């Protein structure tokens, strides 16, 4: 986790947009945003319980920063089962055998979510084995 934070800090400038896909509760995003102050930050978390904590942490620690939080499951726009595990850090589109609950959710394309974003984007993408689906959903950004 520390290596990811350091990489983001080395590559993110005040003129960039920081996008954290799989932000969980903000353990990476919050220190990165606090130290780099990008012009805008977009934090995306699919797990509903983790999202509640992410939003509370952003409100507590980044109240003066331009941060937008989305509770979205990233993918290619198709409806899929989302597995919410007892440990939200492991919730995923690929959760068979992990326990927890399932929820049918329409996945969101990053192309649609970031359609109005201009300029350089620095992105962290860690969505528990669903990265190929997210890549399908961001073909315009790539």
PDB file of C-alpha atoms in Angstrom:
ATOM      1  CA  UNK A   1       0.000   0.000   0.000  1.00  0.00           C
ATOM      2  CA  UNK A   2       2.841   2.406   0.835  1.00  0.00           C
ATOM      3  CA  UNK A   3       4.390   1.753  -2.601  1.00  0.00           C
ATOM      4  CA  UNK A   4       1.102   2.673  -4.300  1.00  0.00           C
ATOM      5  CA  UNK A   5       0.893   5.911  -2.327  1.00  0.00           C
ATOM      6  CA  UNK A   6       4.500   6.783  -3.208  1.00  0.00           C
ATOM      7  CA  UNK A   7       3.900   6.024  -6.900  1.00  0.00           C
ATOM      8  CA  UNK A   8       0.824   8.265  -6.928  1.00  0.00           C
ATOM      9  CA  UNK A   9       2.696  11.052  -5.160  1.00  0.00           C
ATOM     10  CA  UNK A  10       5.546  10.856  -7.711  1.00  0.00           C
ATOM     11  CA  UNK A  11       3.199  10.933 -10.705  1.00  0.00           C
ATOM     12  CA  UNK A  12       0.349  13.217  -9.618  1.00  0.00           C
ATOM     13  CA  UNK A  13       0.521  17.006 -10.007  1.00  0.00           C
ATOM     14  CA  UNK A  14      -1.788  19.817  -8.947  1.00  0.00           C
ATOM     15  CA  UNK A  15      -3.023  20.076 -12.560  1.00  0.00           C
ATOM     16  CA  UNK A  16      -4.082  16.420 -12.800  1.00  0.00           C
ATOM     17  CA  UNK A  17      -7.291  14.583 -12.042  1.00  0.00           C
ATOM     18  CA  UNK A  18      -6.810  11.685  -9.617  1.00  0.00           C
ATOM     19  CA  UNK A  19      -9.152   8.728 -10.091  1.00  0.00           C
ATOM     20  CA  UNK A  20      -9.152   5.919  -7.522  1.00  0.00           C
ATOM     21  CA  UNK A  21     -11.103   2.911  -8.779  1.00  0.00           C
ATOM     22  CA  UNK A  22     -11.649   0.568  -5.855  1.00  0.00           C
ATOM     23  CA  UNK A  23     -11.096   3.310  -3.290  1.00  0.00           C
ATOM     24  CA  UNK A  24     -12.395   1.124  -0.439  1.00  0.00           C
ATOM     25  CA  UNK A  25     -12.426   3.427   2.631  1.00  0.00           C
ATOM     26  CA  UNK A  26      -9.793   5.851   1.338  1.00  0.00           C
ATOM     27  CA  UNK A  27      -6.610   4.400   2.834  1.00  0.00           C
ATOM     28  CA  UNK A  28      -4.695   5.241  -0.349  1.00  0.00           C
ATOM     29  CA  UNK A  29      -6.730   8.125  -1.755  1.00  0.00           C
ATOM     30  CA  UNK A  30      -6.859  10.281   1.359  1.00  0.00           C
ATOM     31  CA  UNK A  31      -3.072  10.537   1.939  1.00  0.00           C
ATOM     32  CA  UNK A  32      -2.441  10.981  -1.801  1.00  0.00           C
ATOM     33  CA  UNK A  33      -5.004  13.770  -2.149  1.00  0.00           C
ATOM     34  CA  UNK A  34      -3.847  15.448   1.064  1.00  0.00           C
ATOM     35  CA  UNK A  35      -0.199  15.509  -0.064  1.00  0.00           C
ATOM     36  CA  UNK A  36      -0.689  16.287  -3.792  1.00  0.00           C
ATOM     37  CA  UNK A  37      -3.839  18.461  -3.915  1.00  0.00           C
ATOM     38  CA  UNK A  38      -4.868  17.506  -7.462  1.00  0.00           C
ATOM     39  CA  UNK A  39      -7.314  19.865  -9.189  1.00  0.00           C
ATOM     40  CA  UNK A  40     -10.021  17.203  -8.864  1.00  0.00           C
ATOM     41  CA  UNK A  41     -10.294  13.728  -7.343  1.00  0.00           C
ATOM     42  CA  UNK A  42     -12.822  11.044  -8.181  1.00  0.00           C
ATOM     43  CA  UNK A  43     -13.141   8.087  -5.815  1.00  0.00           C
ATOM     44  CA  UNK A  44     -15.120   5.038  -6.910  1.00  0.00           C
ATOM     45  CA  UNK A  45     -16.130   2.163  -4.626  1.00  0.00           C
ATOM     46  CA  UNK A  46     -18.597  -0.599  -5.471  1.00  0.00           C
ATOM     47  CA  UNK A  47     -19.219  -2.036  -2.001  1.00  0.00           C
ATOM     48  CA  UNK A  48     -22.061  -0.173  -0.278  1.00  0.00           C
ATOM     49  CA  UNK A  49     -20.706  -0.538   3.274  1.00  0.00           C
ATOM     50  CA  UNK A  50     -17.169   0.451   2.309  1.00  0.00           C
ATOM     51  CA  UNK A  51     -18.604   3.407   0.357  1.00  0.00           C
ATOM     52  CA  UNK A  52     -20.345   4.744   3.482  1.00  0.00           C
ATOM     53  CA  UNK A  53     -17.013   4.723   5.335  1.00  0.00           C
ATOM     54  CA  UNK A  54     -15.209   6.232   2.337  1.00  0.00           C
ATOM     55  CA  UNK A  55     -17.668   9.116   2.193  1.00  0.00           C
ATOM     56  CA  UNK A  56     -17.378   9.715   5.953  1.00  0.00           C
ATOM     57  CA  UNK A  57     -13.569   9.652   5.764  1.00  0.00           C
ATOM     58  CA  UNK A  58     -13.520  12.066   2.824  1.00  0.00           C
ATOM     59  CA  UNK A  59     -15.872  14.412   4.676  1.00  0.00           C
ATOM     60  CA  UNK A  60     -13.668  14.217   7.796  1.00  0.00           C
ATOM     61  CA  UNK A  61     -10.200  14.468   6.263  1.00  0.00           C
ATOM     62  CA  UNK A  62     -10.608  16.193   2.895  1.00  0.00           C
ATOM     63  CA  UNK A  63     -13.382  18.708   3.468  1.00  0.00           C
ATOM     64  CA  UNK A  64     -11.516  21.478   1.588  1.00  0.00           C
ATOM     65  CA  UNK A  65     -10.454  19.362  -1.408  1.00  0.00           C
ATOM     66  CA  UNK A  66     -12.479  18.951  -4.647  1.00  0.00           C
ATOM     67  CA  UNK A  67     -13.453  15.275  -4.241  1.00  0.00           C
ATOM     68  CA  UNK A  68     -16.355  13.422  -5.850  1.00  0.00           C
ATOM     69  CA  UNK A  69     -17.314   9.948  -4.579  1.00  0.00           C
ATOM     70  CA  UNK A  70     -19.296   7.385  -6.558  1.00  0.00           C
ATOM     71  CA  UNK A  71     -20.816   4.127  -5.308  1.00  0.00           C
ATOM     72  CA  UNK A  72     -20.514   2.293  -8.620  1.00  0.00           C
ATOM     73  CA  UNK A  73     -19.416  -1.163  -9.733  1.00  0.00           C
ATOM     74  CA  UNK A  74     -17.050  -0.629 -12.649  1.00  0.00           C
ATOM     75  CA  UNK A  75     -17.267  -2.755 -15.749  1.00  0.00           C
ATOM     76  CA  UNK A  76     -18.441  -2.801 -19.332  1.00  0.00           C
ATOM     77  CA  UNK A  77     -22.002  -1.585 -18.749  1.00  0.00           C
ATOM     78  CA  UNK A  78     -23.562  -5.031 -18.375  1.00  0.00           C
ATOM     79  CA  UNK A  79     -25.644  -6.185 -15.422  1.00  0.00           C
ATOM     80  CA  UNK A  80     -23.706  -8.647 -13.266  1.00  0.00           C
ATOM     81  CA  UNK A  81     -23.793 -10.229  -9.834  1.00  0.00           C
ATOM     82  CA  UNK A  82     -21.716  -8.287  -7.330  1.00  0.00           C
ATOM     83  CA  UNK A  83     -20.459 -10.269  -4.345  1.00  0.00           C
ATOM     84  CA  UNK A  84     -20.374  -8.255  -1.114  1.00  0.00           C
ATOM     85  CA  UNK A  85     -18.130 -10.180   1.268  1.00  0.00           C
ATOM     86  CA  UNK A  86     -17.842  -9.898   5.035  1.00  0.00           C
ATOM     87  CA  UNK A  87     -14.560  -8.084   4.332  1.00  0.00           C
ATOM     88  CA  UNK A  88     -15.503  -5.241   1.926  1.00  0.00           C
ATOM     89  CA  UNK A  89     -11.893  -5.015   0.747  1.00  0.00           C
ATOM     90  CA  UNK A  90     -12.552  -8.262  -1.113  1.00  0.00           C
ATOM     91  CA  UNK A  91     -15.998  -7.515  -2.552  1.00  0.00           C
ATOM     92  CA  UNK A  92     -15.943  -8.136  -6.273  1.00  0.00           C
ATOM     93  CA  UNK A  93     -17.695  -9.284  -9.413  1.00  0.00           C
ATOM     94  CA  UNK A  94     -15.696 -12.468  -8.821  1.00  0.00           C
ATOM     95  CA  UNK A  95     -16.551 -13.590  -5.304  1.00  0.00           C
ATOM     96  CA  UNK A  96     -17.769 -17.163  -5.602  1.00  0.00           C
ATOM     97  CA  UNK A  97     -16.845 -19.120  -2.500  1.00  0.00           C
ATOM     98  CA  UNK A  98     -15.984 -16.070  -0.394  1.00  0.00           C
ATOM     99  CA  UNK A  99     -19.236 -15.932   1.542  1.00  0.00           C
ATOM    100  CA  UNK A 100     -21.312 -12.806   2.029  1.00  0.00           C
ATOM    101  CA  UNK A 101     -24.221 -11.686  -0.152  1.00  0.00           C
ATOM    102  CA  UNK A 102     -24.853 -11.166  -3.840  1.00  0.00           C
ATOM    103  CA  UNK A 103     -26.494  -8.186  -5.444  1.00  0.00           C
ATOM    104  CA  UNK A 104     -27.418  -7.822  -9.128  1.00  0.00           C
ATOM    105  CA  UNK A 105     -25.878  -4.516 -10.246  1.00  0.00           C
ATOM    106  CA  UNK A 106     -25.481  -2.773 -13.582  1.00  0.00           C
ATOM    107  CA  UNK A 107     -21.796  -2.060 -14.055  1.00  0.00           C
ATOM    108  CA  UNK A 108     -20.720   1.455 -14.948  1.00  0.00           C
ATOM    109  CA  UNK A 109     -18.323   2.273 -17.757  1.00  0.00           C
ATOM    110  CA  UNK A 110     -15.489   4.619 -16.849  1.00  0.00           C
ATOM    111  CA  UNK A 111     -16.034   6.239 -20.272  1.00  0.00           C
ATOM    112  CA  UNK A 112     -19.504   7.282 -19.065  1.00  0.00           C
ATOM    113  CA  UNK A 113     -18.454   8.270 -15.560  1.00  0.00           C
ATOM    114  CA  UNK A 114     -15.495  10.395 -16.696  1.00  0.00           C
ATOM    115  CA  UNK A 115     -17.012  11.773 -19.903  1.00  0.00           C
ATOM    116  CA  UNK A 116     -16.668  15.426 -18.807  1.00  0.00           C
ATOM    117  CA  UNK A 117     -13.105  15.133 -17.484  1.00  0.00           C
ATOM    118  CA  UNK A 118     -10.428  16.951 -19.442  1.00  0.00           C
ATOM    119  CA  UNK A 119      -6.668  17.003 -18.972  1.00  0.00           C
ATOM    120  CA  UNK A 120      -4.297  14.447 -17.558  1.00  0.00           C
ATOM    121  CA  UNK A 121      -5.729  11.607 -15.446  1.00  0.00           C
ATOM    122  CA  UNK A 122      -3.687   9.632 -12.928  1.00  0.00           C
ATOM    123  CA  UNK A 123      -5.612   6.473 -12.099  1.00  0.00           C
ATOM    124  CA  UNK A 124      -5.300   3.731  -9.498  1.00  0.00           C
ATOM    125  CA  UNK A 125      -7.311   0.692 -10.564  1.00  0.00           C
ATOM    126  CA  UNK A 126      -7.701  -2.089  -7.989  1.00  0.00           C
ATOM    127  CA  UNK A 127     -11.114  -3.707  -8.299  1.00  0.00           C
ATOM    128  CA  UNK A 128     -10.523  -7.296  -7.232  1.00  0.00           C
ATOM    129  CA  UNK A 129      -9.995  -9.171 -10.520  1.00  0.00           C
ATOM    130  CA  UNK A 130     -12.546  -7.136 -12.498  1.00  0.00           C
ATOM    131  CA  UNK A 131      -9.910  -4.879 -14.097  1.00  0.00           C
ATOM    132  CA  UNK A 132     -10.374  -6.386 -17.611  1.00  0.00           C
ATOM    133  CA  UNK A 133     -14.080  -5.450 -17.477  1.00  0.00           C
ATOM    134  CA  UNK A 134     -13.157  -1.903 -16.431  1.00  0.00           C
ATOM    135  CA  UNK A 135     -10.697  -1.687 -19.349  1.00  0.00           C
ATOM    136  CA  UNK A 136     -13.543  -2.678 -21.698  1.00  0.00           C
ATOM    137  CA  UNK A 137     -15.574   0.164 -20.200  1.00  0.00           C
ATOM    138  CA  UNK A 138     -12.877   2.784 -20.756  1.00  0.00           C
ATOM    139  CA  UNK A 139     -11.919   2.210 -24.387  1.00  0.00           C
ATOM    140  CA  UNK A 140     -12.434   5.920 -25.167  1.00  0.00           C
ATOM    141  CA  UNK A 141     -10.103   6.974 -22.353  1.00  0.00           C
ATOM    142  CA  UNK A 142      -7.292   4.649 -23.392  1.00  0.00           C
TER     143      UNK A 142
END
